[in-house]
CSV table of C-alpha atoms and ligand atoms in Angstrom, one decimal:
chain,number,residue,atom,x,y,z
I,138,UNK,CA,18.2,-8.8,-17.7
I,139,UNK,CA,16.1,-6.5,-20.6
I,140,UNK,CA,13.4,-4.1,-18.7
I,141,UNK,CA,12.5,-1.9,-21.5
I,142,UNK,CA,12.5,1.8,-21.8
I,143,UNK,CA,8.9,2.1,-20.3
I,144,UNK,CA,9.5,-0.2,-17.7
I,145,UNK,CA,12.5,1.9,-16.3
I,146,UNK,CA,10.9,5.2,-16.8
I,147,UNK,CA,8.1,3.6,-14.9
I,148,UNK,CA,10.2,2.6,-11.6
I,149,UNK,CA,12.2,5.7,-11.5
I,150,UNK,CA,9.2,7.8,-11.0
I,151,UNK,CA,8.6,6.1,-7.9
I,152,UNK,CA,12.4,7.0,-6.4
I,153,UNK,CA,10.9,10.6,-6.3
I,154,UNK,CA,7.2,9.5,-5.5
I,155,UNK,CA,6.1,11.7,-2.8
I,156,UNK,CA,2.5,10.8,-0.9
I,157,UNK,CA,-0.5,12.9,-1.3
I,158,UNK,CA,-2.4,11.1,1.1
I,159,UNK,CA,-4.0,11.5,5.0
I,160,UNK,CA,-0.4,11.4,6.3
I,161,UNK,CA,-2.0,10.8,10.1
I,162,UNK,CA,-3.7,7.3,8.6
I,163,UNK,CA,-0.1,6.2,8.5
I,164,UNK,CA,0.5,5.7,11.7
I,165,UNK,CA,4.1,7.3,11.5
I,166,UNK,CA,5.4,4.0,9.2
I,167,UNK,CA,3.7,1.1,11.5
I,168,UNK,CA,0.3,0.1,10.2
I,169,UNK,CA,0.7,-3.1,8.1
I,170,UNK,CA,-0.4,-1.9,4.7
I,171,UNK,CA,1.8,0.9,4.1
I,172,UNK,CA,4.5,-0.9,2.3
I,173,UNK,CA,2.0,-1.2,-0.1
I,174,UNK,CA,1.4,1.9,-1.1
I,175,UNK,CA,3.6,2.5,-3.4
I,176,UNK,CA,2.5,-0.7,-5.6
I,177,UNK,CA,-0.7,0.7,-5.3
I,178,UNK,CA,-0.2,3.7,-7.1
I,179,UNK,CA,1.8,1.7,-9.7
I,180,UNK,CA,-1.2,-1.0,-10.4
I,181,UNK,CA,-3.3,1.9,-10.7
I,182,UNK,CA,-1.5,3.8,-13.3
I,183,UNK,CA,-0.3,0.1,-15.1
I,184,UNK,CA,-3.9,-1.2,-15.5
I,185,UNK,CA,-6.4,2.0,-15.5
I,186,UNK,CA,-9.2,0.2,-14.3
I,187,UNK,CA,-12.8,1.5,-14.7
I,188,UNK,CA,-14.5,-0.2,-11.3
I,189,UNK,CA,-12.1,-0.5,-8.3
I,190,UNK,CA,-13.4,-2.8,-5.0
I,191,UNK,CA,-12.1,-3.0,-1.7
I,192,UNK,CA,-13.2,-5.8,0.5
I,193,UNK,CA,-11.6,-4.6,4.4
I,194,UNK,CA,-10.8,-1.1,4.1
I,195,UNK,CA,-11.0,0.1,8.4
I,196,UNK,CA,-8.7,3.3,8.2
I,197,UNK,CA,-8.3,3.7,4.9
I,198,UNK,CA,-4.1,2.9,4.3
I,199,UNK,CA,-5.0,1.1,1.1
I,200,UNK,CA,-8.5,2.7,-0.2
I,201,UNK,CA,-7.2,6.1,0.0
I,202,UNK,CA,-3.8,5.1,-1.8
I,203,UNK,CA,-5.7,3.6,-4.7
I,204,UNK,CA,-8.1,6.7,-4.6
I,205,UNK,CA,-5.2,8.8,-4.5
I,206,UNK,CA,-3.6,7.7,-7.7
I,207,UNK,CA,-6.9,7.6,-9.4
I,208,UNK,CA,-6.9,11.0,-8.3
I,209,UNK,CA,-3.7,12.4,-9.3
I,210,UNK,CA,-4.7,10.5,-13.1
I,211,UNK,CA,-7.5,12.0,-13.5
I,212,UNK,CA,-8.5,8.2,-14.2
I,213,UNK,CA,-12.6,7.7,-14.5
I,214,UNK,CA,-12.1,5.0,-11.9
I,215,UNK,CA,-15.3,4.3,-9.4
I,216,UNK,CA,-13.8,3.1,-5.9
I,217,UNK,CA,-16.0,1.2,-3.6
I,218,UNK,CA,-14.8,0.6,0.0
I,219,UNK,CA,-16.3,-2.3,1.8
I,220,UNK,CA,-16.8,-2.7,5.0
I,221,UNK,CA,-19.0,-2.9,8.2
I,222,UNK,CA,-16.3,-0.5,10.2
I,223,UNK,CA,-17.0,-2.8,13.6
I,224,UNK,CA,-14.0,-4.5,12.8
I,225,UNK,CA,-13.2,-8.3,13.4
I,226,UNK,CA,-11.4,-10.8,15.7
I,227,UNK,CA,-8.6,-10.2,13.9
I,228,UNK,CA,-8.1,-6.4,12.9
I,229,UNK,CA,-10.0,-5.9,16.5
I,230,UNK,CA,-13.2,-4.3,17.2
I,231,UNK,CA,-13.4,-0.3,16.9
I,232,UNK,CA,-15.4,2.4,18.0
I,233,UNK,CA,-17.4,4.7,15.4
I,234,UNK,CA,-14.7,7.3,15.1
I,235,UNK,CA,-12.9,5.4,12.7
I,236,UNK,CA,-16.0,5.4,10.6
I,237,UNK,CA,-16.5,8.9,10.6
I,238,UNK,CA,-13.2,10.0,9.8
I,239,UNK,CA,-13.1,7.7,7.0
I,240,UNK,CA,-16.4,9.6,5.5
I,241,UNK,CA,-15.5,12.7,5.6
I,242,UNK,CA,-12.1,12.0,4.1
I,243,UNK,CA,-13.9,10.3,1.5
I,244,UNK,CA,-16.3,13.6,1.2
I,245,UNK,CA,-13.2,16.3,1.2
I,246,UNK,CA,-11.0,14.4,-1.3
I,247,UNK,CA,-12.8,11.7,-3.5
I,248,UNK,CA,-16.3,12.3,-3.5
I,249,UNK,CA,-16.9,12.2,-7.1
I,250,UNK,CA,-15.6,8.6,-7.3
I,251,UNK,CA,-15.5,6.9,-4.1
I,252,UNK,CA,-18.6,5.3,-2.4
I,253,UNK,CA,-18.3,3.5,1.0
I,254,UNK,CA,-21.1,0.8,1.3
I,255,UNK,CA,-21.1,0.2,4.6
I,256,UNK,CA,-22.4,-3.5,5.0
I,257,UNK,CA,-21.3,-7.0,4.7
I,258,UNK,CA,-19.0,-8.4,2.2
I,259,UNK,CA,-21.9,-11.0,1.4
I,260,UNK,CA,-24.6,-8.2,1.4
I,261,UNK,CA,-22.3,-6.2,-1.3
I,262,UNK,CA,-22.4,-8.6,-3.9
I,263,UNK,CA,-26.0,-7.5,-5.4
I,264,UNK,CA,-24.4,-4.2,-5.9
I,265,UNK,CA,-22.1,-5.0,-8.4
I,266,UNK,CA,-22.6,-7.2,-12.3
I,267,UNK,CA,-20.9,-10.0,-12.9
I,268,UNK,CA,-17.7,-9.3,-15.0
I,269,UNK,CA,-17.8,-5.6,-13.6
I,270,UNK,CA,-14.9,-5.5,-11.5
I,271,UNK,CA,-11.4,-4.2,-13.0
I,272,UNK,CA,-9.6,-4.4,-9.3
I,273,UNK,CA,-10.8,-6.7,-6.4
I,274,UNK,CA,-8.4,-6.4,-3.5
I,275,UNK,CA,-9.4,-9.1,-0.2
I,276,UNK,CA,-8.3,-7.9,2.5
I,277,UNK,CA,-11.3,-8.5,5.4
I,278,UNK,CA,-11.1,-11.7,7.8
I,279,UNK,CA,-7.9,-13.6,7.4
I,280,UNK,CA,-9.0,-17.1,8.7
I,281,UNK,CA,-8.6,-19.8,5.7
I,282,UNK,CA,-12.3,-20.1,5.8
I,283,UNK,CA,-13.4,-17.1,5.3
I,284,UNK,CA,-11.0,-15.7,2.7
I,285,UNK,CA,-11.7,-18.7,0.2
I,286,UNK,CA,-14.9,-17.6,0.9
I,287,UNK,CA,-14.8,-14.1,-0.2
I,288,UNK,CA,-12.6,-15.4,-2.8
I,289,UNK,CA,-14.9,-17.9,-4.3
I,290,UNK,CA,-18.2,-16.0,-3.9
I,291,UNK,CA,-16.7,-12.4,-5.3
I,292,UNK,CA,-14.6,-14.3,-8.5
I,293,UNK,CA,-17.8,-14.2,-11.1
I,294,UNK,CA,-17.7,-10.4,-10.3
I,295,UNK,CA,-14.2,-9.9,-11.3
I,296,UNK,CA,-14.1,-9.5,-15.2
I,297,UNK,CA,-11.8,-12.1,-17.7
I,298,UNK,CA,-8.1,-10.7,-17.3
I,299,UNK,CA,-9.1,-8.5,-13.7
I,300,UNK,CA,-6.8,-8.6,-11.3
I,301,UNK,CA,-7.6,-10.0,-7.2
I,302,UNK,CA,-4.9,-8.5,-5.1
I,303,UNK,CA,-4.2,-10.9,-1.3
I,304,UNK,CA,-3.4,-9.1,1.8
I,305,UNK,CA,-1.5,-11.1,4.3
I,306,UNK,CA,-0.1,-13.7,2.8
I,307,UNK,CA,3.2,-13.9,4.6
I,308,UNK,CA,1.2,-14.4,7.9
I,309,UNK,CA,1.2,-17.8,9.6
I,310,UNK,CA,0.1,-17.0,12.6
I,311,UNK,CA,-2.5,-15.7,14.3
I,312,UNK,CA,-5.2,-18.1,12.7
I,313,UNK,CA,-4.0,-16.4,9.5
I,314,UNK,CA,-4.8,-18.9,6.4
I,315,UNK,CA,-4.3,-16.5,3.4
I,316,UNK,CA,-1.1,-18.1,2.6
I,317,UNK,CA,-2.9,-21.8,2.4
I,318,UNK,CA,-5.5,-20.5,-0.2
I,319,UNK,CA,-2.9,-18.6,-2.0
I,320,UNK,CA,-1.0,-21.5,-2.5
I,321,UNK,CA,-3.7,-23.9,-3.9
I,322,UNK,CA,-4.6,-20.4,-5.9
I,323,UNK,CA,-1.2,-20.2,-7.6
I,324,UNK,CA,-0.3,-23.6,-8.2
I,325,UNK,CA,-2.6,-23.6,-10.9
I,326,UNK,CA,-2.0,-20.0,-12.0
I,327,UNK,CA,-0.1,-18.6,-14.8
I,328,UNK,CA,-0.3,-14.8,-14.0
I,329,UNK,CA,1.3,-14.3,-10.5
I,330,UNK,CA,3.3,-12.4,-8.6
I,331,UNK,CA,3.9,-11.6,-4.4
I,332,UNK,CA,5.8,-9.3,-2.5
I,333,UNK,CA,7.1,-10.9,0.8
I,334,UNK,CA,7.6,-8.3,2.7
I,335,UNK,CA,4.4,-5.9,4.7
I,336,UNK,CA,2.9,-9.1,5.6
I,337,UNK,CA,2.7,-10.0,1.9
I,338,UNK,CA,0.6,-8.9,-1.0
I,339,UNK,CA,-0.7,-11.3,-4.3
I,340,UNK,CA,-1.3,-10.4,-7.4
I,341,UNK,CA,-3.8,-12.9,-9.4
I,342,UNK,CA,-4.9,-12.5,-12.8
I,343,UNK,CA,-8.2,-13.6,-13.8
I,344,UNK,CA,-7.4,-16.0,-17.0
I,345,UNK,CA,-9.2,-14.4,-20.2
I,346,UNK,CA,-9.2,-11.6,-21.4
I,347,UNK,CA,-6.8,-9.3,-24.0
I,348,UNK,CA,-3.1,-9.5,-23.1
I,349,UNK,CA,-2.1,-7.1,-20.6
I,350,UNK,CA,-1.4,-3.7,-22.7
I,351,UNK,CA,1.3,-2.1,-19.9
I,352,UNK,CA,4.9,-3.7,-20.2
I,353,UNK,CA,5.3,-3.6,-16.5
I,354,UNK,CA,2.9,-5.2,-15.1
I,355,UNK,CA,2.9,-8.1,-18.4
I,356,UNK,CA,6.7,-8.6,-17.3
I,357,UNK,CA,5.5,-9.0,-13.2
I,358,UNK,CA,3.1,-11.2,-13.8
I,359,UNK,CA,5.2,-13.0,-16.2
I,360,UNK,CA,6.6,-14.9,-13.5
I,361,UNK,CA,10.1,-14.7,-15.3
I,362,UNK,CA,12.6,-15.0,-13.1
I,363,UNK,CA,15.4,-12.8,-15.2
I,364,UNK,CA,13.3,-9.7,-15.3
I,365,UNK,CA,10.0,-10.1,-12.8
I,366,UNK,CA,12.2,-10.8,-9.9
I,367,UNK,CA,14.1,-7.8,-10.0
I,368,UNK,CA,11.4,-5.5,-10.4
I,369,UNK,CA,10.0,-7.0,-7.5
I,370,UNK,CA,12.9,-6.7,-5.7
I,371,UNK,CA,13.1,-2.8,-6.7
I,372,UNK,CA,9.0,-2.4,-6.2
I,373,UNK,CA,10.5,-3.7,-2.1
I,374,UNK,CA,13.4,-1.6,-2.0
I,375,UNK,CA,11.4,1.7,-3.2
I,376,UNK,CA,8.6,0.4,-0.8
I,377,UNK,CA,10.9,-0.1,2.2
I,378,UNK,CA,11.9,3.6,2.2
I,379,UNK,CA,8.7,5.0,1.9
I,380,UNK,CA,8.0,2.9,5.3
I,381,UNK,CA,11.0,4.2,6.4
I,382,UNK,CA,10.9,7.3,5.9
I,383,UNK,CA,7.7,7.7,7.6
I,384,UNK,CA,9.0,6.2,10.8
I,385,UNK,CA,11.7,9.0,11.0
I,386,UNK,CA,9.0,11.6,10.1
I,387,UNK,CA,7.7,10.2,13.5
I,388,UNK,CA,10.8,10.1,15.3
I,389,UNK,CA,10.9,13.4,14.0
I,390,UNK,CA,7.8,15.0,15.2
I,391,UNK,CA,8.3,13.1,18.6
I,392,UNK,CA,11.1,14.6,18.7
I,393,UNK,CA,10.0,18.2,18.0
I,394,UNK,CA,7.2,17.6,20.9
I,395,UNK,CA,10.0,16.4,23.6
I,396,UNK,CA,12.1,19.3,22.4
I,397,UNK,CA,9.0,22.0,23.1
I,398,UNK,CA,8.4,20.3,26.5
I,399,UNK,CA,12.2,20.5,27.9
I,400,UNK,CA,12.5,24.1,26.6
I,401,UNK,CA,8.9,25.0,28.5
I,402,UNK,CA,10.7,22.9,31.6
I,403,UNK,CA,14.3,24.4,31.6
I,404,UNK,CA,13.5,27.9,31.2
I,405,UNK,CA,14.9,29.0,34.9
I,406,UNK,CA,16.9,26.0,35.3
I,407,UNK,CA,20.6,26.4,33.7
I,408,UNK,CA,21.6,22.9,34.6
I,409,UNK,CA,18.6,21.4,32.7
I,410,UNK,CA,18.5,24.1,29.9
I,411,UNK,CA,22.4,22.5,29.7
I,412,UNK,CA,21.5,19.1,29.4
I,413,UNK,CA,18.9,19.7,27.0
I,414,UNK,CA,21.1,21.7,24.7
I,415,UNK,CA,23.8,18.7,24.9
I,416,UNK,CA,20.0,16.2,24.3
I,417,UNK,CA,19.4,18.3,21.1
I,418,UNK,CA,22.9,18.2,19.6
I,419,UNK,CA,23.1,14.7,20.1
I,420,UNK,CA,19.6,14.0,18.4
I,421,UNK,CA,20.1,15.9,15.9
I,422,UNK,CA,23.4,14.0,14.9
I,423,UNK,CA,21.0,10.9,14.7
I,424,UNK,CA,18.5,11.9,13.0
I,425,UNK,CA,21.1,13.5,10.1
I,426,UNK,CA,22.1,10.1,9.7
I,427,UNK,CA,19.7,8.0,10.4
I,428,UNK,CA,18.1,10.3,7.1
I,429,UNK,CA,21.6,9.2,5.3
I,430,UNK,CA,20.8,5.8,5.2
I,431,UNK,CA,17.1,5.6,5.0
I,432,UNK,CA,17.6,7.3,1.9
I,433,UNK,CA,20.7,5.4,0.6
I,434,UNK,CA,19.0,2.6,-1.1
I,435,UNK,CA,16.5,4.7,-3.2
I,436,UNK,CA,19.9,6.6,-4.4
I,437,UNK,CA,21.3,3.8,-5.5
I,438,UNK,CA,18.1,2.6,-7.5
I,439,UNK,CA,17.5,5.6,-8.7
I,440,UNK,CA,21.6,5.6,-10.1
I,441,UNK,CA,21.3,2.4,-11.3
I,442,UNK,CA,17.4,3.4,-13.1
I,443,UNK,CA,19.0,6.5,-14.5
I,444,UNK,CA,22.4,4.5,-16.1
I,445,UNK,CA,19.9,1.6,-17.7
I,446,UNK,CA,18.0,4.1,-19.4
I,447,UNK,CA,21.0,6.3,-21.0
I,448,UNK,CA,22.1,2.7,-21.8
I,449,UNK,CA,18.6,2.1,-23.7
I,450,UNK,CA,18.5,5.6,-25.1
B,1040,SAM,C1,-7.5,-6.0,7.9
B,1040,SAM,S1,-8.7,-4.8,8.1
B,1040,SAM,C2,-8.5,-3.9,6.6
B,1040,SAM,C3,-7.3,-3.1,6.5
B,1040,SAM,C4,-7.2,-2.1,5.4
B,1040,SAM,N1,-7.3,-2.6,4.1
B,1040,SAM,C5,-6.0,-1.2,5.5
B,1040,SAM,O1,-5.4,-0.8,4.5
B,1040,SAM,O2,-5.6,-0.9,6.6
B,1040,SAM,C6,-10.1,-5.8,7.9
B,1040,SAM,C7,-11.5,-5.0,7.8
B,1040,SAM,O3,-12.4,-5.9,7.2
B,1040,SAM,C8,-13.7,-5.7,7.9
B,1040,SAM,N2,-14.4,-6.9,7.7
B,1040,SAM,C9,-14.0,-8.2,8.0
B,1040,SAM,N3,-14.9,-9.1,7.6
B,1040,SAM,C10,-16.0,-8.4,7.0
B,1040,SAM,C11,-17.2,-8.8,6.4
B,1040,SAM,N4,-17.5,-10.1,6.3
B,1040,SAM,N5,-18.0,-7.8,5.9
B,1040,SAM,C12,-17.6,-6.5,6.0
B,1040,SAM,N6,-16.5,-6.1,6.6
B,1040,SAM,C13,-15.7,-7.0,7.1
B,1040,SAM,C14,-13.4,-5.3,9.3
B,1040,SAM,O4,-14.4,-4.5,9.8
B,1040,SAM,C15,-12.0,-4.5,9.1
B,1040,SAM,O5,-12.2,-3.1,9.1
């Protein structure tokens, strides 16, 4: 396997990436687009695209991770974030609250680039040129129907060489038909690339347009089994601790809160202020390494990163 100099400086930033974020979006590691973040970051900085688009944003998980790296850039990126926040069959229906927090993260942290158009996917097409899009990501309704359909009716908007990002395309179930249009879509593709796990995210390139100017994302798409499979397979590892490393931040604070309560409980009680002293010891142990092997993977990257690029050097 060759990944070049810039490739490898590249992934090792992300073994000490550390999220800037609405941590509470989250969901302490179990909402189903966080093990995307990362990548999101990394297609951000890879492409520097001028005019971002978000079809199914509802919280925010993926919006606010795009928005975050055009942030920390200081990229002239324009986000727009789609959506009717009602919600759908699948994703559920929601109140207004979800709506409103969304705005006024969107007003504290991104205001001079983000816009929310709240509407129909169909009703946002006038807004936007044909050609104009650098970064189209689907992620609304999942059914086969309607995804083709936002597929289909958005693709003139997406300029020569732009790049359509699939949420979902692991799922089967459910109704879920992602995975059906994403395989007609790739079988005829030459500029691919999925990661399985987090429900599964394509990557589609738009054919036209120049050659792809970043190394990394050229050799991902590339669909070159020596050297795009591995990135992948680091882009997942990297991914998989940031996931994890939420849910112990959870654990964590749950942990923290059960502690406070037993302390208020135990106060006059030696037996119980006992068995909560023996609780916390015990905890505590887990936790220690629990946070050992959460983070053993992304040492070992980060090892093997570090002794490919003193090779290379
Ligand atoms: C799966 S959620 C989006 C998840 C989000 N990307 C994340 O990172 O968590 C789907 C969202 O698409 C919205 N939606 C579905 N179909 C829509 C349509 N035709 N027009 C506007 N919004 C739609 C729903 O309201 C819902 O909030």
């Amino acid at each position: 396997m060759d990944m070049d100099k810039e490739i490898l400086q590249f992934l090792l930033h992300y073994t000490t990436y550390e999220y800037k974020g609405p941590n509470e979006i989250l969901a302490g590691g179990a909402t189903p687009w966080i093990g995307h973040v990362i990548f999101a970051d990394m297609l951000i900085r890879a492409y520097r695209p001028q005019c971002l688009v978000e079809l199914g944003s509802h919280t925010g998980v993926s919006f606010f991770a795009f928005c975050e790296a055009v942030k920390q850039s200081c990229f002239e990126t324009s986000c727009y974030a789609v959506d009717t926040w009602k919600g759908d069959e699948q994703a559920g229906f929601y109140e207004e609250d979800v709506y409103r927090k969304f705005s006024e993260h969107t007003e504290k942290c991104y205001s001079k680039f983000a816009t929310m158009l709240r509407m129909k996917f169909d009703d946002a097409i006038q807004c936007f040129k044909d050609g104009s899009i650098d970064i189209l990501h689907i992620d609304g309704l999942h059914t086969y129907d309607a995804v083709k359909h936002d597929f289909y009716t958005w693709l003139p908007k997406v300029k020569p060489g732009g790049i359509i990002l699939f949420h979902d395309v692991a799922e089967q179930g459910n109704n879920f038909g992602v995975y059906r249009l994403w395989h007609e879509i790739a079988e005829i593709s030459q500029e691919i690339c999925v990661f399985p796990h987090s429900h599964g995210l394509a990557v589609w390139r738009k054919p036209g347009g120049p050659a792809l100017d970043n190394s990394l994302l050229q050799n991902l798409l590339s669909q070159d089994k020596e050297i795009a499979v591995p990135i992948i397979g680091i882009i997942k590892l990297t991914s998989e601790y940031f996931v994890n490393s939420h849910k112990l931040k959870d654990i964590e604070s749950k942990y923290d809160n059960l502690n406070e309560e037993y302390n208020n409980i135990s106060q006059d009680n030696i037996n119980l202020k006992n068995i909560n002293i023996q609780l916390k010891s015990e905890l505590e142990s887990i936790l220690n390494s629990n946070s050992w092997k959460v983070t053993f993977p992304l040492r070992e990257i980060s090892r093997w990163l570090r002794n490919k690029l003193q090779k290379n050097e």
